[in-house]
Amino acid sequence: MGAKPVIFIVSDSVGETADLVTRAALAQYGQKGVEIRRFPMIDDARSLREVIDAARQQPTLIVYTIIVPEIRSELQRLVDMWDIPAVDIMGPMLEGMTRLLGAPEKLEPGRMHRLDDDYFRRIEAVEFAVKYDDGKDPRGFLRADAVLIGVSRSSKTPVSMYLAHRRYKVANLPLVPEVSLPKELFLVPPHKVVGLRVSPEKLHQIREERLKTIGLRSDANYSSMERILQELDYAESVFKKVGCAVIDVTNKAVEETAVRVLEIINRGVNFGD
């Protein structure tokens, strides 16, 4: 069996730009098994050669954002020498900007992140999403831009992380019939709380796949239809009690759900079905 393909993110900064572009492109292929490795702060020839040596060991695509011309040229020389496919994210953009503006670039790796306050807001939002994921600390609800509620495996965490990368602080809470609702949930303005609804059939499929992934029996109560219907009924009762908008995520991509959430919290629009 051949080696699995891998994508190397190579940057003389943190590599976040190349990583985001790579994941957006990869999503168009529906490939979940492709490994992505990030090599940040590559700013000398020796480090570059080590990356190339690693790339030669398996089918590899190198996606890079190298600002310093000498390092970028050396990378281009090495990938040409070893016939390694590579994509330059920043080079063509810098050349186009230079032609348009009639001025050379600053040639400072990481300059955007050092000067861009949005970058630090995004990092703060991601840290917030991790800290207040899965109802870990309900006190975070009062500081959140949005609170997502729904049963387990209703896309709460993926949507929270997606919005965090858009600089929104999002907390989420799993709804479990046996677990009391935190009082903080009812202190949040209703337009900042969004319920995520999913069909029983879709949830059953998702949970069975989840059990297979972690090596548990597929007949566990977690994925039984009786349990799923019980949880979904409970979730609907909570949505009504809170008075929040509800989005049916059954056939929606994470990105589409995130857009709906933003419309709700920014405009107070109710998308309940």
Short mmCIF file of C-alpha atoms in Angstrom, two decimals:
data_model
loop_
_atom_site.label_atom_id
_atom_site.label_comp_id
_atom_site.label_asym_id
_atom_site.label_seq_id
_atom_site.Cartn_x
_atom_site.Cartn_y
_atom_site.Cartn_z
CA MET A 1 0.00 0.00 0.00
CA GLY A 2 1.43 3.37 -1.01
CA ALA A 3 2.31 6.14 1.39
CA LYS A 4 -0.49 8.53 2.23
CA PRO A 5 -0.24 12.03 0.74
CA VAL A 6 0.72 14.86 3.05
CA ILE A 7 0.68 18.64 2.77
CA PHE A 8 3.52 20.69 4.23
CA ILE A 9 2.74 24.26 5.30
CA VAL A 10 6.06 26.12 5.16
CA SER A 11 6.41 29.72 6.35
CA ASP A 12 8.97 32.17 7.65
CA SER A 13 6.20 33.32 10.02
CA VAL A 14 3.52 31.23 11.76
CA GLY A 15 2.02 29.81 8.55
CA GLU A 16 -1.58 30.61 9.42
CA THR A 17 -2.40 32.17 6.03
CA ALA A 18 -1.16 29.13 4.09
CA ASP A 19 -2.91 26.80 6.52
CA LEU A 20 -6.29 28.52 6.06
CA VAL A 21 -5.97 28.54 2.26
CA THR A 22 -4.92 24.88 2.24
CA ARG A 23 -7.84 23.75 4.36
CA ALA A 24 -10.30 25.75 2.28
CA ALA A 25 -8.97 24.15 -0.90
CA LEU A 26 -8.86 20.65 0.61
CA ALA A 27 -12.51 20.94 1.62
CA GLN A 28 -13.42 21.04 -2.08
CA TYR A 29 -12.17 17.47 -2.42
CA GLY A 30 -13.87 16.03 0.63
CA GLN A 31 -10.59 14.46 1.73
CA LYS A 32 -10.45 13.94 5.48
CA GLY A 33 -7.44 11.64 5.65
CA VAL A 34 -4.84 14.01 4.23
CA GLU A 35 -2.31 14.99 6.87
CA ILE A 36 -1.31 18.64 7.16
CA ARG A 37 2.01 19.46 8.82
CA ARG A 38 3.04 23.00 9.62
CA PHE A 39 6.69 24.18 9.53
CA PRO A 40 6.76 27.74 10.91
CA MET A 41 9.69 30.14 11.24
CA ILE A 42 11.69 28.62 8.38
CA ASP A 43 14.15 31.45 7.80
CA ASP A 44 17.44 29.79 6.85
CA ALA A 45 18.67 27.37 4.17
CA ARG A 46 19.48 24.59 6.61
CA SER A 47 15.96 24.45 8.01
CA LEU A 48 14.63 24.58 4.48
CA ARG A 49 16.70 21.58 3.39
CA GLU A 50 15.44 19.59 6.39
CA VAL A 51 11.87 20.26 5.29
CA ILE A 52 12.67 19.19 1.72
CA ASP A 53 14.34 15.99 2.95
CA ALA A 54 11.19 15.15 4.90
CA ALA A 55 8.99 15.96 1.88
CA ARG A 56 10.91 13.50 -0.29
CA GLN A 57 9.89 10.58 1.94
CA GLN A 58 6.26 10.49 0.75
CA PRO A 59 3.91 12.13 -1.78
CA THR A 60 3.97 15.74 -0.62
CA LEU A 61 2.53 19.07 -1.65
CA ILE A 62 4.37 22.08 -0.22
CA VAL A 63 2.25 25.18 0.34
CA TYR A 64 4.35 28.13 1.39
CA THR A 65 4.30 31.75 2.43
CA ILE A 66 7.92 32.87 2.32
CA ILE A 67 8.48 36.63 2.29
CA VAL A 68 12.29 36.91 2.12
CA PRO A 69 13.28 36.58 -1.57
CA GLU A 70 16.46 34.58 -0.93
CA ILE A 71 14.65 31.91 1.09
CA ARG A 72 11.78 31.83 -1.38
CA SER A 73 14.17 31.39 -4.31
CA GLU A 74 16.01 28.58 -2.52
CA LEU A 75 12.75 26.78 -1.81
CA GLN A 76 11.73 27.11 -5.44
CA ARG A 77 15.11 25.75 -6.53
CA LEU A 78 14.86 22.74 -4.23
CA VAL A 79 11.31 21.77 -5.17
CA ASP A 80 12.24 22.04 -8.86
CA MET A 81 15.32 19.88 -8.26
CA TRP A 82 13.37 17.12 -6.54
CA ASP A 83 10.18 17.54 -8.59
CA ILE A 84 8.05 18.25 -5.53
CA PRO A 85 4.72 19.99 -6.25
CA ALA A 86 4.58 23.36 -4.51
CA VAL A 87 2.24 26.35 -4.31
CA ASP A 88 3.50 29.86 -3.55
CA ILE A 89 0.69 31.69 -1.74
CA MET A 90 2.34 35.07 -1.19
CA GLY A 91 4.83 35.47 -4.07
CA PRO A 92 2.38 36.23 -6.91
CA MET A 93 0.37 38.50 -4.61
CA LEU A 94 3.45 40.51 -3.63
CA GLU A 95 4.49 40.85 -7.26
CA GLY A 96 1.02 42.04 -8.23
CA MET A 97 0.92 44.54 -5.37
CA THR A 98 4.34 45.89 -6.31
CA ARG A 99 3.19 46.49 -9.88
CA LEU A 100 -0.01 48.13 -8.72
CA LEU A 101 1.47 50.33 -6.01
CA GLY A 102 4.82 51.03 -7.61
CA ALA A 103 6.62 50.30 -4.35
CA PRO A 104 8.47 47.24 -3.03
CA GLU A 105 7.14 45.14 -0.18
CA LYS A 106 8.56 45.53 3.35
CA LEU A 107 10.02 41.97 3.32
CA GLU A 108 9.26 41.40 7.00
CA PRO A 109 7.90 37.92 7.85
CA GLY A 110 4.93 38.06 10.21
CA ARG A 111 4.46 41.80 9.64
CA MET A 112 0.73 41.39 9.13
CA HIS A 113 0.28 39.62 12.45
CA ARG A 114 2.41 42.09 14.37
CA LEU A 115 0.50 45.08 13.05
CA ASP A 116 -2.99 43.61 12.62
CA ASP A 117 -5.10 43.86 15.75
CA ASP A 118 -7.61 41.53 14.12
CA TYR A 119 -5.06 38.73 14.35
CA PHE A 120 -4.85 39.02 18.13
CA ARG A 121 -8.61 39.27 18.42
CA ARG A 122 -8.89 36.04 16.45
CA ILE A 123 -6.39 34.28 18.73
CA GLU A 124 -8.31 35.51 21.76
CA ALA A 125 -11.58 34.24 20.27
CA VAL A 126 -10.10 30.80 19.55
CA GLU A 127 -8.79 30.55 23.11
CA PHE A 128 -12.24 31.59 24.35
CA ALA A 129 -13.95 28.90 22.25
CA VAL A 130 -11.63 26.23 23.64
CA LYS A 131 -12.02 27.37 27.24
CA TYR A 132 -15.81 27.52 27.11
CA ASP A 133 -16.41 24.52 24.85
CA ASP A 134 -18.91 21.84 25.85
CA GLY A 135 -20.29 23.81 28.81
CA LYS A 136 -17.00 23.65 30.73
CA ASP A 137 -17.60 26.95 32.50
CA PRO A 138 -21.06 28.55 32.12
CA ARG A 139 -19.70 31.83 33.47
CA GLY A 140 -18.27 32.37 30.00
CA PHE A 141 -21.80 32.62 28.58
CA LEU A 142 -22.05 36.16 29.93
CA ARG A 143 -18.92 37.23 28.00
CA ALA A 144 -19.77 35.43 24.77
CA ASP A 145 -20.95 36.98 21.52
CA ALA A 146 -23.02 33.85 21.01
CA VAL A 147 -23.96 30.72 22.94
CA LEU A 148 -24.78 27.61 20.93
CA ILE A 149 -26.96 24.94 22.51
CA GLY A 150 -27.95 21.53 21.22
CA VAL A 151 -27.59 17.80 21.77
CA SER A 152 -24.25 16.05 21.47
CA ARG A 153 -22.90 15.90 17.86
CA SER A 154 -25.06 18.74 16.55
CA SER A 155 -22.03 20.71 15.24
CA LYS A 156 -21.71 23.04 18.23
CA THR A 157 -17.92 22.83 18.51
CA PRO A 158 -17.11 23.06 14.75
CA VAL A 159 -19.38 26.09 14.39
CA SER A 160 -17.88 27.68 17.50
CA MET A 161 -14.35 27.27 16.16
CA TYR A 162 -15.31 28.54 12.71
CA LEU A 163 -16.81 31.68 14.23
CA ALA A 164 -13.77 32.08 16.48
CA HIS A 165 -11.63 32.38 13.36
CA ARG A 166 -14.00 35.18 12.37
CA ARG A 167 -13.14 36.84 15.72
CA TYR A 168 -16.41 36.01 17.50
CA LYS A 169 -16.30 34.68 21.06
CA VAL A 170 -18.59 31.66 21.14
CA ALA A 171 -19.43 29.30 24.00
CA ASN A 172 -21.52 26.17 23.66
CA LEU A 173 -23.55 23.89 25.87
CA PRO A 174 -24.59 20.26 25.27
CA LEU A 175 -28.20 19.58 26.23
CA VAL A 176 -28.54 16.39 28.25
CA PRO A 177 -31.85 15.51 29.94
CA GLU A 178 -30.13 14.30 33.11
CA VAL A 179 -28.03 17.46 33.53
CA SER A 180 -29.55 20.64 34.96
CA LEU A 181 -29.30 23.79 32.89
CA PRO A 182 -26.88 26.39 34.28
CA LYS A 183 -28.52 29.55 35.56
CA GLU A 184 -26.15 31.62 33.39
CA LEU A 185 -27.96 30.41 30.26
CA PHE A 186 -31.04 32.40 31.26
CA LEU A 187 -29.02 35.55 31.92
CA VAL A 188 -27.84 35.76 28.30
CA PRO A 189 -29.98 37.94 25.98
CA PRO A 190 -32.11 35.47 23.95
CA HIS A 191 -30.86 36.79 20.61
CA LYS A 192 -27.35 35.71 21.59
CA VAL A 193 -28.43 32.11 22.18
CA VAL A 194 -28.85 29.86 19.15
CA GLY A 195 -30.27 26.36 19.22
CA LEU A 196 -28.95 23.77 16.78
CA ARG A 197 -31.51 21.21 15.65
CA VAL A 198 -30.71 18.00 13.78
CA SER A 199 -32.93 15.22 12.43
CA PRO A 200 -33.05 11.92 14.35
CA GLU A 201 -31.85 9.96 11.32
CA LYS A 202 -28.83 12.20 10.73
CA LEU A 203 -27.92 12.23 14.40
CA HIS A 204 -28.16 8.44 14.56
CA GLN A 205 -25.77 8.16 11.61
CA ILE A 206 -23.31 10.67 13.09
CA ARG A 207 -23.28 9.00 16.50
CA GLU A 208 -22.77 5.53 15.07
CA GLU A 209 -19.77 6.81 13.12
CA ARG A 210 -18.47 8.45 16.28
CA LEU A 211 -18.71 5.16 18.21
CA LYS A 212 -16.82 3.34 15.46
CA THR A 213 -14.09 5.97 15.57
CA ILE A 214 -13.51 5.53 19.30
CA GLY A 215 -13.89 1.74 19.15
CA LEU A 216 -17.19 1.29 21.02
CA ARG A 217 -20.12 -0.96 20.15
CA SER A 218 -22.64 0.58 17.77
CA ASP A 219 -25.55 -0.66 19.91
CA ALA A 220 -24.60 1.63 22.81
CA ASN A 221 -27.42 3.69 24.31
CA TYR A 222 -25.69 6.85 23.00
CA SER A 223 -26.67 5.99 19.43
CA SER A 224 -29.99 4.24 20.05
CA MET A 225 -32.96 5.87 18.35
CA GLU A 226 -34.96 5.82 21.58
CA ARG A 227 -32.26 7.81 23.37
CA ILE A 228 -31.83 10.19 20.44
CA LEU A 229 -35.56 10.98 20.32
CA GLN A 230 -35.55 11.58 24.06
CA GLU A 231 -32.64 14.03 23.78
CA LEU A 232 -34.13 15.85 20.81
CA ASP A 233 -37.47 16.29 22.58
CA TYR A 234 -35.64 17.68 25.59
CA ALA A 235 -33.63 20.05 23.39
CA GLU A 236 -36.81 21.40 21.80
CA SER A 237 -38.24 22.10 25.24
CA VAL A 238 -35.07 24.00 26.19
CA PHE A 239 -35.18 26.05 22.98
CA LYS A 240 -38.71 27.15 23.88
CA LYS A 241 -37.83 27.83 27.50
CA VAL A 242 -34.87 30.02 26.52
CA GLY A 243 -36.79 31.69 23.70
CA CYS A 244 -33.87 31.41 21.29
CA ALA A 245 -33.66 31.17 17.52
CA VAL A 246 -33.18 27.67 16.12
CA ILE A 247 -31.24 26.51 13.07
CA ASP A 248 -31.79 23.09 11.50
CA VAL A 249 -28.24 21.90 10.78
CA THR A 250 -29.24 18.52 9.32
CA ASN A 251 -28.11 19.25 5.77
CA LYS A 252 -26.02 22.35 6.34
CA ALA A 253 -22.27 22.78 6.13
CA VAL A 254 -20.51 24.32 9.11
CA GLU A 255 -19.90 27.51 7.12
CA GLU A 256 -23.58 27.89 6.24
CA THR A 257 -24.64 27.38 9.84
CA ALA A 258 -22.07 29.93 10.99
CA VAL A 259 -23.46 32.53 8.59
CA ARG A 260 -26.96 31.95 9.99
CA VAL A 261 -25.65 32.33 13.54
CA LEU A 262 -24.06 35.67 12.66
CA GLU A 263 -27.28 36.91 11.12
CA ILE A 264 -29.14 36.00 14.28
CA ILE A 265 -26.77 37.58 16.79
CA ASN A 266 -26.10 40.68 14.69
CA ARG A 267 -29.65 41.41 13.60
CA GLY A 268 -31.81 39.45 16.00
CA VAL A 269 -33.30 37.45 13.11
CA ASN A 270 -35.06 34.22 14.09
CA PHE A 271 -34.47 31.31 11.76
CA GLY A 272 -36.48 28.82 13.72
CA ASP A 273 -38.13 26.12 11.61
#
